[in-house]
């Protein structure tokens, strides 16, 4: 884990006064740290409004989760496509004005996506749990909740709003949290997609039991550089354990063309996660159908 979960500034309270002591390194080192620090206060605030036990009670009447992993294994296409409903990102700003999450999700379903991913982070991606719930009500495909999970509370929020799978980012969670959070996701009937970006993170994840779905993020979340070879390098380095344990690999980010799709498919990815290149098209249905069509079917 390279990031610090909280700012190093200790806050002292004397009577009713609060003093913040500034220490060196009190600014976030990178975007991932900034997001996680913000998330920490955001979740504390939400917890004050709705307690964890309330969330757990509300979940009891939610329809059971769909099998995200099975859908990917039986993928409509090879590789299977997880299409992402994403309005903005810290690296690109607003990707799509006139953003209608339900219309986009429906066109992805029509165009041939196997599963969908819905960004729920508000501050940095302009997403929301409301979007997740709206998409859940409008499409049948299994849904991934794309969130920066640092507390179990958020996993229950995801389930409440209709998620079938939840992203866990290895770079922001220690081994114990990865293990514990995966267990909660499983107990709630959902699938954990554990995201890695380096060999070190992949090895940490492979050291856990019962891992069946790993995302290799081609984007470095610390500086936003994208390199599709990340999928090739990591898969190649650990091909044996990945194959022996029948772990399904999702290649995430930076996929813009059929060539990109074929490349990551040829180096071991059985599924891909695509956001920006689909969301920015006027007709996302056509965009996804084009991406999935074979070259000889063009024109
Ligand atoms: O828009 P792109 O480059 O196709 O990427 C989609 C997805 O992989 C990306 O949104 C993503 C991958 N891991 C994340 C973690 C948090 C937020 C977002 C992400």
mmCIF file with all atom_site columns, C-alpha atoms in Angstrom, residues 97-294:
data_model
loop_
_atom_site.group_PDB
_atom_site.id
_atom_site.type_symbol
_atom_site.label_atom_id
_atom_site.label_alt_id
_atom_site.label_comp_id
_atom_site.label_asym_id
_atom_site.label_entity_id
_atom_site.label_seq_id
_atom_site.pdbx_PDB_ins_code
_atom_site.Cartn_x
_atom_site.Cartn_y
_atom_site.Cartn_z
_atom_site.occupancy
_atom_site.B_iso_or_equiv
_atom_site.pdbx_formal_charge
_atom_site.auth_seq_id
_atom_site.auth_comp_id
_atom_site.auth_asym_id
_atom_site.auth_atom_id
_atom_site.pdbx_PDB_model_num
ATOM 1   C CA . UNK A 1 97  ? -22.170 16.914  -21.011 1.00 0.00 ? 97  UNK A CA 1
ATOM 2   C CA . UNK A 1 98  ? -25.916 16.038  -21.097 1.00 0.00 ? 98  UNK A CA 1
ATOM 3   C CA . UNK A 1 99  ? -25.136 12.953  -19.109 1.00 0.00 ? 99  UNK A CA 1
ATOM 4   C CA . UNK A 1 100 ? -28.098 10.599  -18.795 1.00 0.00 ? 100 UNK A CA 1
ATOM 5   C CA . UNK A 1 101 ? -26.871 7.509   -16.914 1.00 0.00 ? 101 UNK A CA 1
ATOM 6   C CA . UNK A 1 102 ? -29.971 5.441   -17.669 1.00 0.00 ? 102 UNK A CA 1
ATOM 7   C CA . UNK A 1 103 ? -29.959 6.156   -21.423 1.00 0.00 ? 103 UNK A CA 1
ATOM 8   C CA . UNK A 1 104 ? -26.243 5.354   -21.596 1.00 0.00 ? 104 UNK A CA 1
ATOM 9   C CA . UNK A 1 105 ? -26.692 2.102   -19.642 1.00 0.00 ? 105 UNK A CA 1
ATOM 10  C CA . UNK A 1 106 ? -29.548 1.032   -21.901 1.00 0.00 ? 106 UNK A CA 1
ATOM 11  C CA . UNK A 1 107 ? -27.560 1.708   -25.025 1.00 0.00 ? 107 UNK A CA 1
ATOM 12  C CA . UNK A 1 108 ? -24.621 -0.291  -23.642 1.00 0.00 ? 108 UNK A CA 1
ATOM 13  C CA . UNK A 1 109 ? -26.972 -3.194  -23.020 1.00 0.00 ? 109 UNK A CA 1
ATOM 14  C CA . UNK A 1 110 ? -28.355 -2.918  -26.558 1.00 0.00 ? 110 UNK A CA 1
ATOM 15  C CA . UNK A 1 111 ? -24.866 -2.666  -28.042 1.00 0.00 ? 111 UNK A CA 1
ATOM 16  C CA . UNK A 1 112 ? -23.701 -5.968  -26.522 1.00 0.00 ? 112 UNK A CA 1
ATOM 17  C CA . UNK A 1 113 ? -22.085 -5.243  -23.142 1.00 0.00 ? 113 UNK A CA 1
ATOM 18  C CA . UNK A 1 114 ? -21.911 -8.265  -20.816 1.00 0.00 ? 114 UNK A CA 1
ATOM 19  C CA . UNK A 1 115 ? -21.875 -6.234  -17.580 1.00 0.00 ? 115 UNK A CA 1
ATOM 20  C CA . UNK A 1 116 ? -21.931 -2.549  -16.606 1.00 0.00 ? 116 UNK A CA 1
ATOM 21  C CA . UNK A 1 117 ? -19.877 -0.451  -14.216 1.00 0.00 ? 117 UNK A CA 1
ATOM 22  C CA . UNK A 1 118 ? -21.342 2.650   -12.560 1.00 0.00 ? 118 UNK A CA 1
ATOM 23  C CA . UNK A 1 119 ? -19.127 5.326   -10.998 1.00 0.00 ? 119 UNK A CA 1
ATOM 24  C CA . UNK A 1 120 ? -20.582 6.397   -7.663  1.00 0.00 ? 120 UNK A CA 1
ATOM 25  C CA . UNK A 1 121 ? -17.910 8.840   -6.449  1.00 0.00 ? 121 UNK A CA 1
ATOM 26  C CA . UNK A 1 122 ? -19.375 12.346  -6.471  1.00 0.00 ? 122 UNK A CA 1
ATOM 27  C CA . UNK A 1 123 ? -16.460 14.660  -5.812  1.00 0.00 ? 123 UNK A CA 1
ATOM 28  C CA . UNK A 1 124 ? -13.997 13.499  -8.452  1.00 0.00 ? 124 UNK A CA 1
ATOM 29  C CA . UNK A 1 125 ? -16.137 11.583  -10.992 1.00 0.00 ? 125 UNK A CA 1
ATOM 30  C CA . UNK A 1 126 ? -19.542 13.320  -10.681 1.00 0.00 ? 126 UNK A CA 1
ATOM 31  C CA . UNK A 1 127 ? -21.209 9.983   -10.020 1.00 0.00 ? 127 UNK A CA 1
ATOM 32  C CA . UNK A 1 128 ? -23.672 8.923   -7.318  1.00 0.00 ? 128 UNK A CA 1
ATOM 33  C CA . UNK A 1 129 ? -25.357 5.978   -5.647  1.00 0.00 ? 129 UNK A CA 1
ATOM 34  C CA . UNK A 1 130 ? -28.609 7.373   -7.075  1.00 0.00 ? 130 UNK A CA 1
ATOM 35  C CA . UNK A 1 131 ? -27.227 6.762   -10.564 1.00 0.00 ? 131 UNK A CA 1
ATOM 36  C CA . UNK A 1 132 ? -26.452 3.182   -9.577  1.00 0.00 ? 132 UNK A CA 1
ATOM 37  C CA . UNK A 1 133 ? -30.006 2.644   -8.311  1.00 0.00 ? 133 UNK A CA 1
ATOM 38  C CA . UNK A 1 134 ? -31.527 4.219   -11.433 1.00 0.00 ? 134 UNK A CA 1
ATOM 39  C CA . UNK A 1 135 ? -29.418 2.043   -13.712 1.00 0.00 ? 135 UNK A CA 1
ATOM 40  C CA . UNK A 1 136 ? -30.329 -1.018  -11.628 1.00 0.00 ? 136 UNK A CA 1
ATOM 41  C CA . UNK A 1 137 ? -34.009 -0.297  -12.187 1.00 0.00 ? 137 UNK A CA 1
ATOM 42  C CA . UNK A 1 138 ? -33.564 0.144   -15.930 1.00 0.00 ? 138 UNK A CA 1
ATOM 43  C CA . UNK A 1 139 ? -31.296 -2.720  -17.097 1.00 0.00 ? 139 UNK A CA 1
ATOM 44  C CA . UNK A 1 140 ? -30.875 -6.462  -16.433 1.00 0.00 ? 140 UNK A CA 1
ATOM 45  C CA . UNK A 1 141 ? -27.100 -6.730  -16.779 1.00 0.00 ? 141 UNK A CA 1
ATOM 46  C CA . UNK A 1 142 ? -24.967 -7.356  -13.666 1.00 0.00 ? 142 UNK A CA 1
ATOM 47  C CA . UNK A 1 143 ? -23.592 -4.087  -12.213 1.00 0.00 ? 143 UNK A CA 1
ATOM 48  C CA . UNK A 1 144 ? -20.238 -3.183  -10.711 1.00 0.00 ? 144 UNK A CA 1
ATOM 49  C CA . UNK A 1 145 ? -20.168 -0.392  -8.143  1.00 0.00 ? 145 UNK A CA 1
ATOM 50  C CA . UNK A 1 146 ? -17.118 1.726   -8.983  1.00 0.00 ? 146 UNK A CA 1
ATOM 51  C CA . UNK A 1 147 ? -16.173 3.374   -5.731  1.00 0.00 ? 147 UNK A CA 1
ATOM 52  C CA . UNK A 1 148 ? -13.127 4.005   -3.582  1.00 0.00 ? 148 UNK A CA 1
ATOM 53  C CA . UNK A 1 149 ? -13.977 1.539   -0.830  1.00 0.00 ? 149 UNK A CA 1
ATOM 54  C CA . UNK A 1 150 ? -12.154 2.188   2.436   1.00 0.00 ? 150 UNK A CA 1
ATOM 55  C CA . UNK A 1 151 ? -14.903 1.149   4.901   1.00 0.00 ? 151 UNK A CA 1
ATOM 56  C CA . UNK A 1 152 ? -17.325 -1.817  5.004   1.00 0.00 ? 152 UNK A CA 1
ATOM 57  C CA . UNK A 1 153 ? -20.107 0.798   5.286   1.00 0.00 ? 153 UNK A CA 1
ATOM 58  C CA . UNK A 1 154 ? -19.653 1.597   1.569   1.00 0.00 ? 154 UNK A CA 1
ATOM 59  C CA . UNK A 1 155 ? -20.054 -2.074  0.609   1.00 0.00 ? 155 UNK A CA 1
ATOM 60  C CA . UNK A 1 156 ? -23.490 -2.084  2.252   1.00 0.00 ? 156 UNK A CA 1
ATOM 61  C CA . UNK A 1 157 ? -24.335 1.167   0.442   1.00 0.00 ? 157 UNK A CA 1
ATOM 62  C CA . UNK A 1 158 ? -23.391 -0.490  -2.844  1.00 0.00 ? 158 UNK A CA 1
ATOM 63  C CA . UNK A 1 159 ? -25.662 -3.481  -2.156  1.00 0.00 ? 159 UNK A CA 1
ATOM 64  C CA . UNK A 1 160 ? -28.510 -1.231  -1.074  1.00 0.00 ? 160 UNK A CA 1
ATOM 65  C CA . UNK A 1 161 ? -28.354 0.579   -4.398  1.00 0.00 ? 161 UNK A CA 1
ATOM 66  C CA . UNK A 1 162 ? -28.352 -2.617  -6.452  1.00 0.00 ? 162 UNK A CA 1
ATOM 67  C CA . UNK A 1 163 ? -24.686 -3.519  -6.988  1.00 0.00 ? 163 UNK A CA 1
ATOM 68  C CA . UNK A 1 164 ? -23.805 -7.106  -7.932  1.00 0.00 ? 164 UNK A CA 1
ATOM 69  C CA . UNK A 1 165 ? -20.044 -6.554  -7.732  1.00 0.00 ? 165 UNK A CA 1
ATOM 70  C CA . UNK A 1 166 ? -17.805 -4.112  -5.870  1.00 0.00 ? 166 UNK A CA 1
ATOM 71  C CA . UNK A 1 167 ? -14.357 -2.794  -6.781  1.00 0.00 ? 167 UNK A CA 1
ATOM 72  C CA . UNK A 1 168 ? -11.559 -3.100  -4.222  1.00 0.00 ? 168 UNK A CA 1
ATOM 73  C CA . UNK A 1 169 ? -8.365  -1.182  -5.056  1.00 0.00 ? 169 UNK A CA 1
ATOM 74  C CA . UNK A 1 170 ? -5.265  -2.945  -3.729  1.00 0.00 ? 170 UNK A CA 1
ATOM 75  C CA . UNK A 1 171 ? -3.275  0.325   -3.693  1.00 0.00 ? 171 UNK A CA 1
ATOM 76  C CA . UNK A 1 172 ? -5.526  1.837   -1.016  1.00 0.00 ? 172 UNK A CA 1
ATOM 77  C CA . UNK A 1 173 ? -6.208  -1.211  1.185   1.00 0.00 ? 173 UNK A CA 1
ATOM 78  C CA . UNK A 1 174 ? -3.926  -3.241  3.431   1.00 0.00 ? 174 UNK A CA 1
ATOM 79  C CA . UNK A 1 175 ? -3.946  -7.051  3.135   1.00 0.00 ? 175 UNK A CA 1
ATOM 80  C CA . UNK A 1 176 ? -6.201  -7.469  6.135   1.00 0.00 ? 176 UNK A CA 1
ATOM 81  C CA . UNK A 1 177 ? -8.810  -5.064  4.710   1.00 0.00 ? 177 UNK A CA 1
ATOM 82  C CA . UNK A 1 178 ? -8.648  -6.733  1.299   1.00 0.00 ? 178 UNK A CA 1
ATOM 83  C CA . UNK A 1 179 ? -9.385  -10.053 2.952   1.00 0.00 ? 179 UNK A CA 1
ATOM 84  C CA . UNK A 1 180 ? -12.090 -8.763  5.265   1.00 0.00 ? 180 UNK A CA 1
ATOM 85  C CA . UNK A 1 181 ? -13.837 -6.617  2.627   1.00 0.00 ? 181 UNK A CA 1
ATOM 86  C CA . UNK A 1 182 ? -13.813 -9.496  0.101   1.00 0.00 ? 182 UNK A CA 1
ATOM 87  C CA . UNK A 1 183 ? -15.484 -11.650 2.726   1.00 0.00 ? 183 UNK A CA 1
ATOM 88  C CA . UNK A 1 184 ? -18.233 -9.079  3.333   1.00 0.00 ? 184 UNK A CA 1
ATOM 89  C CA . UNK A 1 185 ? -18.814 -8.724  -0.408  1.00 0.00 ? 185 UNK A CA 1
ATOM 90  C CA . UNK A 1 186 ? -19.105 -12.505 -0.679  1.00 0.00 ? 186 UNK A CA 1
ATOM 91  C CA . UNK A 1 187 ? -21.439 -12.826 2.302   1.00 0.00 ? 187 UNK A CA 1
ATOM 92  C CA . UNK A 1 188 ? -23.715 -10.231 0.677   1.00 0.00 ? 188 UNK A CA 1
ATOM 93  C CA . UNK A 1 189 ? -23.850 -12.469 -2.424  1.00 0.00 ? 189 UNK A CA 1
ATOM 94  C CA . UNK A 1 190 ? -21.741 -10.143 -4.558  1.00 0.00 ? 190 UNK A CA 1
ATOM 95  C CA . UNK A 1 191 ? -18.459 -10.522 -6.466  1.00 0.00 ? 191 UNK A CA 1
ATOM 96  C CA . UNK A 1 192 ? -15.257 -8.653  -5.543  1.00 0.00 ? 192 UNK A CA 1
ATOM 97  C CA . UNK A 1 193 ? -13.206 -7.236  -8.400  1.00 0.00 ? 193 UNK A CA 1
ATOM 98  C CA . UNK A 1 194 ? -9.767  -6.597  -6.944  1.00 0.00 ? 194 UNK A CA 1
ATOM 99  C CA . UNK A 1 195 ? -7.758  -4.015  -8.863  1.00 0.00 ? 195 UNK A CA 1
ATOM 100 C CA . UNK A 1 196 ? -3.975  -4.032  -9.164  1.00 0.00 ? 196 UNK A CA 1
ATOM 101 C CA . UNK A 1 197 ? -1.498  -1.923  -11.075 1.00 0.00 ? 197 UNK A CA 1
ATOM 102 C CA . UNK A 1 198 ? 1.866   -3.466  -10.185 1.00 0.00 ? 198 UNK A CA 1
ATOM 103 C CA . UNK A 1 199 ? 3.411   -6.879  -9.713  1.00 0.00 ? 199 UNK A CA 1
ATOM 104 C CA . UNK A 1 200 ? 3.802   -6.175  -6.040  1.00 0.00 ? 200 UNK A CA 1
ATOM 105 C CA . UNK A 1 201 ? 0.040   -5.584  -5.717  1.00 0.00 ? 201 UNK A CA 1
ATOM 106 C CA . UNK A 1 202 ? -0.742  -8.656  -7.814  1.00 0.00 ? 202 UNK A CA 1
ATOM 107 C CA . UNK A 1 203 ? 1.384   -10.787 -5.496  1.00 0.00 ? 203 UNK A CA 1
ATOM 108 C CA . UNK A 1 204 ? -0.402  -9.392  -2.446  1.00 0.00 ? 204 UNK A CA 1
ATOM 109 C CA . UNK A 1 205 ? -3.731  -10.323 -4.004  1.00 0.00 ? 205 UNK A CA 1
ATOM 110 C CA . UNK A 1 206 ? -2.547  -13.788 -5.054  1.00 0.00 ? 206 UNK A CA 1
ATOM 111 C CA . UNK A 1 207 ? -1.569  -14.419 -1.443  1.00 0.00 ? 207 UNK A CA 1
ATOM 112 C CA . UNK A 1 208 ? -5.257  -14.203 -0.464  1.00 0.00 ? 208 UNK A CA 1
ATOM 113 C CA . UNK A 1 209 ? -7.532  -17.268 -0.618  1.00 0.00 ? 209 UNK A CA 1
ATOM 114 C CA . UNK A 1 210 ? -10.618 -17.437 -2.763  1.00 0.00 ? 210 UNK A CA 1
ATOM 115 C CA . UNK A 1 211 ? -9.749  -14.706 -5.254  1.00 0.00 ? 211 UNK A CA 1
ATOM 116 C CA . UNK A 1 212 ? -11.516 -15.283 -8.562  1.00 0.00 ? 212 UNK A CA 1
ATOM 117 C CA . UNK A 1 213 ? -11.597 -11.908 -10.331 1.00 0.00 ? 213 UNK A CA 1
ATOM 118 C CA . UNK A 1 214 ? -8.661  -9.504  -10.712 1.00 0.00 ? 214 UNK A CA 1
ATOM 119 C CA . UNK A 1 215 ? -8.623  -6.209  -12.591 1.00 0.00 ? 215 UNK A CA 1
ATOM 120 C CA . UNK A 1 216 ? -5.341  -5.031  -14.055 1.00 0.00 ? 216 UNK A CA 1
ATOM 121 C CA . UNK A 1 217 ? -5.574  -1.257  -14.339 1.00 0.00 ? 217 UNK A CA 1
ATOM 122 C CA . UNK A 1 218 ? -3.586  0.026   -17.293 1.00 0.00 ? 218 UNK A CA 1
ATOM 123 C CA . UNK A 1 219 ? -3.845  3.526   -15.825 1.00 0.00 ? 219 UNK A CA 1
ATOM 124 C CA . UNK A 1 220 ? -1.494  4.558   -13.073 1.00 0.00 ? 220 UNK A CA 1
ATOM 125 C CA . UNK A 1 221 ? -3.826  6.294   -10.623 1.00 0.00 ? 221 UNK A CA 1
ATOM 126 C CA . UNK A 1 222 ? -0.944  8.330   -9.226  1.00 0.00 ? 222 UNK A CA 1
ATOM 127 C CA . UNK A 1 223 ? -0.015  10.150  -12.438 1.00 0.00 ? 223 UNK A CA 1
ATOM 128 C CA . UNK A 1 224 ? -2.730  9.040   -14.942 1.00 0.00 ? 224 UNK A CA 1
ATOM 129 C CA . UNK A 1 225 ? -0.333  7.585   -17.488 1.00 0.00 ? 225 UNK A CA 1
ATOM 130 C CA . UNK A 1 226 ? -1.896  4.699   -19.437 1.00 0.00 ? 226 UNK A CA 1
ATOM 131 C CA . UNK A 1 227 ? -0.042  1.720   -20.870 1.00 0.00 ? 227 UNK A CA 1
ATOM 132 C CA . UNK A 1 228 ? -1.921  -1.321  -22.187 1.00 0.00 ? 228 UNK A CA 1
ATOM 133 C CA . UNK A 1 229 ? 1.266   -3.343  -21.793 1.00 0.00 ? 229 UNK A CA 1
ATOM 134 C CA . UNK A 1 230 ? 0.584   -3.343  -18.036 1.00 0.00 ? 230 UNK A CA 1
ATOM 135 C CA . UNK A 1 231 ? -1.931  -6.132  -18.676 1.00 0.00 ? 231 UNK A CA 1
ATOM 136 C CA . UNK A 1 232 ? 0.587   -8.085  -20.734 1.00 0.00 ? 232 UNK A CA 1
ATOM 137 C CA . UNK A 1 233 ? 3.451   -7.659  -18.268 1.00 0.00 ? 233 UNK A CA 1
ATOM 138 C CA . UNK A 1 234 ? 1.507   -8.621  -15.148 1.00 0.00 ? 234 UNK A CA 1
ATOM 139 C CA . UNK A 1 235 ? -0.398  -11.500 -16.743 1.00 0.00 ? 235 UNK A CA 1
ATOM 140 C CA . UNK A 1 236 ? 2.768   -12.880 -18.251 1.00 0.00 ? 236 UNK A CA 1
ATOM 141 C CA . UNK A 1 237 ? 4.669   -12.682 -14.972 1.00 0.00 ? 237 UNK A CA 1
ATOM 142 C CA . UNK A 1 238 ? 2.024   -14.706 -13.068 1.00 0.00 ? 238 UNK A CA 1
ATOM 143 C CA . UNK A 1 239 ? 0.372   -16.741 -15.811 1.00 0.00 ? 239 UNK A CA 1
ATOM 144 C CA . UNK A 1 240 ? 0.801   -20.060 -13.985 1.00 0.00 ? 240 UNK A CA 1
ATOM 145 C CA . UNK A 1 241 ? -0.929  -19.252 -10.683 1.00 0.00 ? 241 UNK A CA 1
ATOM 146 C CA . UNK A 1 242 ? -3.617  -17.242 -12.512 1.00 0.00 ? 242 UNK A CA 1
ATOM 147 C CA . UNK A 1 243 ? -4.426  -20.148 -14.805 1.00 0.00 ? 243 UNK A CA 1
ATOM 148 C CA . UNK A 1 244 ? -4.135  -22.846 -12.145 1.00 0.00 ? 244 UNK A CA 1
ATOM 149 C CA . UNK A 1 245 ? -6.559  -21.007 -9.912  1.00 0.00 ? 245 UNK A CA 1
ATOM 150 C CA . UNK A 1 246 ? -8.885  -20.155 -12.792 1.00 0.00 ? 246 UNK A CA 1
ATOM 151 C CA . UNK A 1 247 ? -8.751  -16.446 -11.949 1.00 0.00 ? 247 UNK A CA 1
ATOM 152 C CA . UNK A 1 248 ? -10.469 -14.260 -14.533 1.00 0.00 ? 248 UNK A CA 1
ATOM 153 C CA . UNK A 1 249 ? -8.552  -11.158 -15.607 1.00 0.00 ? 249 UNK A CA 1
ATOM 154 C CA . UNK A 1 250 ? -10.206 -7.853  -16.509 1.00 0.00 ? 250 UNK A CA 1
ATOM 155 C CA . UNK A 1 251 ? -8.040  -5.378  -18.404 1.00 0.00 ? 251 UNK A CA 1
ATOM 156 C CA . UNK A 1 252 ? -9.086  -1.901  -17.240 1.00 0.00 ? 252 UNK A CA 1
ATOM 157 C CA . UNK A 1 253 ? -8.701  1.580   -18.793 1.00 0.00 ? 253 UNK A CA 1
ATOM 158 C CA . UNK A 1 254 ? -7.329  3.127   -21.937 1.00 0.00 ? 254 UNK A CA 1
ATOM 159 C CA . UNK A 1 255 ? -9.095  0.829   -24.429 1.00 0.00 ? 255 UNK A CA 1
ATOM 160 C CA . UNK A 1 256 ? -10.133 2.907   -27.453 1.00 0.00 ? 256 UNK A CA 1
ATOM 161 C CA . UNK A 1 257 ? -10.195 0.651   -30.500 1.00 0.00 ? 257 UNK A CA 1
ATOM 162 C CA . UNK A 1 258 ? -10.770 -2.883  -31.722 1.00 0.00 ? 258 UNK A CA 1
ATOM 163 C CA . UNK A 1 259 ? -7.001  -3.235  -31.951 1.00 0.00 ? 259 UNK A CA 1
ATOM 164 C CA . UNK A 1 260 ? -6.695  -2.348  -28.259 1.00 0.00 ? 260 UNK A CA 1
ATOM 165 C CA . UNK A 1 261 ? -9.425  -4.845  -27.402 1.00 0.00 ? 261 UNK A CA 1
ATOM 166 C CA . UNK A 1 262 ? -7.766  -7.582  -29.426 1.00 0.00 ? 262 UNK A CA 1
ATOM 167 C CA . UNK A 1 263 ? -4.373  -6.790  -27.940 1.00 0.00 ? 263 UNK A CA 1
ATOM 168 C CA . UNK A 1 264 ? -5.424  -7.113  -24.293 1.00 0.00 ? 264 UNK A CA 1
ATOM 169 C CA . UNK A 1 265 ? -7.501  -10.178 -25.205 1.00 0.00 ? 265 UNK A CA 1
ATOM 170 C CA . UNK A 1 266 ? -4.475  -11.801 -26.828 1.00 0.00 ? 266 UNK A CA 1
ATOM 171 C CA . UNK A 1 267 ? -2.298  -11.292 -23.736 1.00 0.00 ? 267 UNK A CA 1
ATOM 172 C CA . UNK A 1 268 ? -4.657  -12.934 -21.251 1.00 0.00 ? 268 UNK A CA 1
ATOM 173 C CA . UNK A 1 269 ? -7.629  -10.659 -20.480 1.00 0.00 ? 269 UNK A CA 1
ATOM 174 C CA . UNK A 1 270 ? -10.958 -12.484 -20.652 1.00 0.00 ? 270 UNK A CA 1
ATOM 175 C CA . UNK A 1 271 ? -12.823 -9.245  -19.973 1.00 0.00 ? 271 UNK A CA 1
ATOM 176 C CA . UNK A 1 272 ? -12.242 -5.510  -20.456 1.00 0.00 ? 272 UNK A CA 1
ATOM 177 C CA . UNK A 1 273 ? -13.506 -2.446  -18.621 1.00 0.00 ? 273 UNK A CA 1
ATOM 178 C CA . UNK A 1 274 ? -14.143 0.487   -20.939 1.00 0.00 ? 274 UNK A CA 1
ATOM 179 C CA . UNK A 1 275 ? -15.391 3.946   -19.983 1.00 0.00 ? 275 UNK A CA 1
ATOM 180 C CA . UNK A 1 276 ? -14.258 7.098   -21.721 1.00 0.00 ? 276 UNK A CA 1
ATOM 181 C CA . UNK A 1 277 ? -14.038 5.870   -25.320 1.00 0.00 ? 277 UNK A CA 1
ATOM 182 C CA . UNK A 1 278 ? -17.683 4.687   -25.191 1.00 0.00 ? 278 UNK A CA 1
ATOM 183 C CA . UNK A 1 279 ? -19.209 7.391   -23.016 1.00 0.00 ? 279 UNK A CA 1
ATOM 184 C CA . UNK A 1 280 ? -17.970 10.263  -25.163 1.00 0.00 ? 280 UNK A CA 1
ATOM 185 C CA . UNK A 1 281 ? -19.652 8.938   -28.343 1.00 0.00 ? 281 UNK A CA 1
ATOM 186 C CA . UNK A 1 282 ? -22.979 10.411  -29.442 1.00 0.00 ? 282 UNK A CA 1
ATOM 187 C CA . UNK A 1 283 ? -24.263 6.883   -29.896 1.00 0.00 ? 283 UNK A CA 1
ATOM 188 C CA . UNK A 1 284 ? -22.737 4.568   -27.272 1.00 0.00 ? 284 UNK A CA 1
ATOM 189 C CA . UNK A 1 285 ? -24.747 1.629   -28.604 1.00 0.00 ? 285 UNK A CA 1
ATOM 190 C CA . UNK A 1 286 ? -23.154 1.936   -32.005 1.00 0.00 ? 286 UNK A CA 1
ATOM 191 C CA . UNK A 1 287 ? -19.736 2.567   -30.427 1.00 0.00 ? 287 UNK A CA 1
ATOM 192 C CA . UNK A 1 288 ? -19.829 -0.673  -28.470 1.00 0.00 ? 288 UNK A CA 1
ATOM 193 C CA . UNK A 1 289 ? -21.267 -2.670  -31.366 1.00 0.00 ? 289 UNK A CA 1
ATOM 194 C CA . UNK A 1 290 ? -18.498 -1.331  -33.650 1.00 0.00 ? 290 UNK A CA 1
ATOM 195 C CA . UNK A 1 291 ? -15.856 -2.209  -31.090 1.00 0.00 ? 291 UNK A CA 1
ATOM 196 C CA . UNK A 1 292 ? -17.154 -5.750  -30.905 1.00 0.00 ? 292 UNK A CA 1
ATOM 197 C CA . UNK A 1 293 ? -17.627 -6.332  -34.608 1.00 0.00 ? 293 UNK A CA 1
ATOM 198 C CA . UNK A 1 294 ? -15.013 -8.298  -36.518 1.00 0.00 ? 294 UNK A CA 1
#
